PDB file of C-alpha atoms in Angstrom:
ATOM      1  CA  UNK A   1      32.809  60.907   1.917  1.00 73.00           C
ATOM      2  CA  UNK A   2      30.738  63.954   0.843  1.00 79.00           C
ATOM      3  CA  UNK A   3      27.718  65.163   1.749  1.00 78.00           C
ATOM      4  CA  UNK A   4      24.822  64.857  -1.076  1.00 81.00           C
ATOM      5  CA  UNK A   5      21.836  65.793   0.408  1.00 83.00           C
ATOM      6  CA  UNK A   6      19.893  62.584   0.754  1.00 90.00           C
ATOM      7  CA  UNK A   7      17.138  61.251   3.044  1.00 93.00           C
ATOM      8  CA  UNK A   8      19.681  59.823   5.179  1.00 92.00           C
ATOM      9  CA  UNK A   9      22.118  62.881   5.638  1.00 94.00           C
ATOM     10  CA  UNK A  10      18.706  64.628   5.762  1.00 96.00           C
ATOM     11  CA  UNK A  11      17.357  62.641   8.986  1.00 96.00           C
ATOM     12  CA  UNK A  12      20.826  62.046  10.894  1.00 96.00           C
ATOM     13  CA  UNK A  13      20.749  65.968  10.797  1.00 96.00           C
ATOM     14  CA  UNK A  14      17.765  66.111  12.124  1.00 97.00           C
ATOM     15  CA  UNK A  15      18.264  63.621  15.232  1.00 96.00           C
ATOM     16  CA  UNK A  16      21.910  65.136  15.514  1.00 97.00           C
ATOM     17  CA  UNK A  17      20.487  68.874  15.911  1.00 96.00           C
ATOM     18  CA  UNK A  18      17.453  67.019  18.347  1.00 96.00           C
ATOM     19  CA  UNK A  19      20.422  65.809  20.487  1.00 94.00           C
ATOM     20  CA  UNK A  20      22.953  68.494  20.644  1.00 95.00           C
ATOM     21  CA  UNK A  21      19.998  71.046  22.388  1.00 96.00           C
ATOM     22  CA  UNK A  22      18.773  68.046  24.302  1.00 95.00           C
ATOM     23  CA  UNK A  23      22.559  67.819  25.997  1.00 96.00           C
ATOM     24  CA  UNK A  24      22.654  71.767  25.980  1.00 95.00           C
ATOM     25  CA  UNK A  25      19.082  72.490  27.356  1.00 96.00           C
ATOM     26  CA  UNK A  26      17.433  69.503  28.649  1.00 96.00           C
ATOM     27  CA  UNK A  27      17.584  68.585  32.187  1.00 95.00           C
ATOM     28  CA  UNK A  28      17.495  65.408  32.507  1.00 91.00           C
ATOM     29  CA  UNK A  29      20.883  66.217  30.238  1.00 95.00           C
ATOM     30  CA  UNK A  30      22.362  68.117  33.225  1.00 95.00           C
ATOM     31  CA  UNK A  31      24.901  65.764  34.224  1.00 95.00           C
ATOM     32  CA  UNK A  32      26.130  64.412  31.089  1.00 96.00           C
ATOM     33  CA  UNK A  33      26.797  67.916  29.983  1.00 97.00           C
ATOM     34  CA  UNK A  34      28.383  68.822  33.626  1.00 96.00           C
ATOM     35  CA  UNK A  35      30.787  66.145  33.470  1.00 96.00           C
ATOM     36  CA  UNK A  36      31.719  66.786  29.294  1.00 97.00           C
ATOM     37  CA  UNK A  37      32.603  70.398  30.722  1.00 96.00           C
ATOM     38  CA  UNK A  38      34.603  69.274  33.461  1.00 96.00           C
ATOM     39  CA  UNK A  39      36.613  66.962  31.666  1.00 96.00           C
ATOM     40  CA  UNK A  40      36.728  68.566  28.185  1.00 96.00           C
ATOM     41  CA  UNK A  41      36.368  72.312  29.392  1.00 96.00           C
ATOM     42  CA  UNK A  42      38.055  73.761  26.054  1.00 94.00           C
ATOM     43  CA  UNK A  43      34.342  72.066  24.712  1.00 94.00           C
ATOM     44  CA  UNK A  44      32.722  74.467  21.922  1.00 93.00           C
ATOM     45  CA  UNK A  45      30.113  71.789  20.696  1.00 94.00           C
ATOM     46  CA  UNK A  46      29.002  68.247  20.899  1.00 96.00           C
ATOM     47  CA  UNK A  47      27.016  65.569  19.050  1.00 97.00           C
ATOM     48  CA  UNK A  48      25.934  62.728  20.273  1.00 97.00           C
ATOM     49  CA  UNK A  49      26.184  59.967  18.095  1.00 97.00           C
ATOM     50  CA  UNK A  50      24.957  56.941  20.282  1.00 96.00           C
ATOM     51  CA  UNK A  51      23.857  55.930  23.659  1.00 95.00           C
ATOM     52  CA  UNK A  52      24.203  52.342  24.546  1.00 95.00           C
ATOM     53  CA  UNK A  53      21.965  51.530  27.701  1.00 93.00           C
ATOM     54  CA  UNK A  54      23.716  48.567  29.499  1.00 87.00           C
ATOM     55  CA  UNK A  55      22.392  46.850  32.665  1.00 88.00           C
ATOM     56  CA  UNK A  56      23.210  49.741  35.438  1.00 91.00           C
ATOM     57  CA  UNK A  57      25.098  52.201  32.923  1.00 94.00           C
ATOM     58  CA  UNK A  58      24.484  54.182  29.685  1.00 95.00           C
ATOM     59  CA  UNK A  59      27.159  54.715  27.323  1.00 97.00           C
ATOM     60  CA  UNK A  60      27.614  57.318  24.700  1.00 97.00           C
ATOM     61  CA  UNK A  61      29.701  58.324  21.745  1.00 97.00           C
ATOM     62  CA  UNK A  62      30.230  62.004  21.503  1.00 98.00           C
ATOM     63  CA  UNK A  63      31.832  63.891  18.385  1.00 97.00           C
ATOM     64  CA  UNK A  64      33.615  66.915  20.358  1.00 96.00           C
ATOM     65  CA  UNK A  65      34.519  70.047  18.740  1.00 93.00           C
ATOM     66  CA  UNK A  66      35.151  68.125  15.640  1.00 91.00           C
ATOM     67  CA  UNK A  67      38.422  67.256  17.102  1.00 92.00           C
ATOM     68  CA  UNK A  68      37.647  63.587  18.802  1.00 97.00           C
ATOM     69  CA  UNK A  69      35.436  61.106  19.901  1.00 98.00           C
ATOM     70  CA  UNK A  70      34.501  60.856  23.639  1.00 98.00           C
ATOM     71  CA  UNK A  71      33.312  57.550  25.270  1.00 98.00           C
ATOM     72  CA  UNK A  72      31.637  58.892  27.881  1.00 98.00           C
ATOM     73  CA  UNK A  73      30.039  55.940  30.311  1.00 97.00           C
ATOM     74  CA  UNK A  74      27.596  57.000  33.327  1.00 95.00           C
ATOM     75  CA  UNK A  75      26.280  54.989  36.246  1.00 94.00           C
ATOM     76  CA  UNK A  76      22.380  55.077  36.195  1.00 89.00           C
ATOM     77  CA  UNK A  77      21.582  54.601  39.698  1.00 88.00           C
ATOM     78  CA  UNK A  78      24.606  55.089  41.904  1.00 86.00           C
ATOM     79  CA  UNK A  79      25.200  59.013  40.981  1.00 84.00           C
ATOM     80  CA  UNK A  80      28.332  59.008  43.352  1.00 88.00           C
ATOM     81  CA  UNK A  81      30.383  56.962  40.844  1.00 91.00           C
ATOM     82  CA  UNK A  82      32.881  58.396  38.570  1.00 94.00           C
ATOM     83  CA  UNK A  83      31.832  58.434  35.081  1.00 96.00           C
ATOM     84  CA  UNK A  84      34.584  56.179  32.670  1.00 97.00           C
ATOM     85  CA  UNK A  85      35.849  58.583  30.224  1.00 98.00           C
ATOM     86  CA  UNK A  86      37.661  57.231  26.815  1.00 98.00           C
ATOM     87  CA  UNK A  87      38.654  59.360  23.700  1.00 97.00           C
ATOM     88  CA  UNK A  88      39.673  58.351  20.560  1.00 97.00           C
ATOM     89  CA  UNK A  89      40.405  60.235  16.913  1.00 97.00           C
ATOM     90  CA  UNK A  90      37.776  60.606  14.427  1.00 96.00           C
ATOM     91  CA  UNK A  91      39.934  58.935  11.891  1.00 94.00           C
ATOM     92  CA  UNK A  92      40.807  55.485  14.015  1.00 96.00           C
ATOM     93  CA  UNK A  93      36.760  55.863  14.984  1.00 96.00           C
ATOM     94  CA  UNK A  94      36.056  56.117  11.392  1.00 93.00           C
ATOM     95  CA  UNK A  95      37.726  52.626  10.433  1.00 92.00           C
ATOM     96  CA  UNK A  96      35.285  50.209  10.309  1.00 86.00           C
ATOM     97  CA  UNK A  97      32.267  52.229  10.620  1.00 94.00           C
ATOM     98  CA  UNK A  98      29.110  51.099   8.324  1.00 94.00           C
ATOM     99  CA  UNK A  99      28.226  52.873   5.336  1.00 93.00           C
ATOM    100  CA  UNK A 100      25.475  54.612   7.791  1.00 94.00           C
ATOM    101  CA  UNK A 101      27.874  55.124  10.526  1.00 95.00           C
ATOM    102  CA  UNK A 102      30.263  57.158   8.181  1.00 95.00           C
ATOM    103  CA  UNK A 103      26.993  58.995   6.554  1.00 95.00           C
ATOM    104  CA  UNK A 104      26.240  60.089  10.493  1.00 96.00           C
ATOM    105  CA  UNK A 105      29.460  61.191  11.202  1.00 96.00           C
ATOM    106  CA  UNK A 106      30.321  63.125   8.060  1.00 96.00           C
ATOM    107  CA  UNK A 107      26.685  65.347   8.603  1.00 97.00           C
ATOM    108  CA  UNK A 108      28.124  65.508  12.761  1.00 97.00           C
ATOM    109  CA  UNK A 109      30.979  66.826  11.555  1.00 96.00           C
ATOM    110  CA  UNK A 110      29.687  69.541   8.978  1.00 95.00           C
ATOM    111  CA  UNK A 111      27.029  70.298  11.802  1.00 96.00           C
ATOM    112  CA  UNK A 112      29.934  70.682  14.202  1.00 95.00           C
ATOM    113  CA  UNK A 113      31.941  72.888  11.670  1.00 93.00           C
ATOM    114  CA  UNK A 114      29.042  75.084  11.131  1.00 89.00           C
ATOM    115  CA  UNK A 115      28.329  75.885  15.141  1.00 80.00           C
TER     116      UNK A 115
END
């Protein structure tokens, strides 16, 4: 798939730029980013491409360095318990994406080439 330059590329960039300084400069980021440096330290850049809250966890999907996709799943409220970490690579996370899904991780992945 190749980028085009529509409204959709156009706002994924957006949100996709939003989140990569929120993980690199927010704190309420802090230990997400701690615990993608500690178990990815060869780590250039990351995108986050989804958070799933769940009853007592958050999950996301992280495009790392272009390379793979990190599952990265965090305890909310018990800060003592070791974060579930899953990777995958971008071409078996790319099967069966939607349309949208491959439009968010194509612009991800130019952003990513870029930094």
């Amino acid at each position: 798939m190749k980028l085009i330059g529509s409204m959709t590329e156009q706002y994924y960039r957006e949100q996709l730029i939003k989140s990569n300084r929120s993980l690199f400069h927010d704190h309420s980021m802090k230990r997400l980013l701690g615990i993608i440096q500690q178990a990815f330290p060869e780590m250039k850049t990351a995108y986050i491409l989804g958070i799933i809250p769940d009853q007592g966890e958050d999950i996301y999907t992280i495009l790392m360095n272009n390379d793979f996709i990190a599952y990265i799943e965090l305890e909310r409220y018990n800060l003592e318990t070791e974060p579930i970490i899953e990777t995958k690579p971008v071409k078996d996370y790319k099967r069966g994406l939607s349309r949208i899904g491959q439009i968010q991780l194509v612009v991800a992945m130019d952003l990513a080439e870029r930094n």
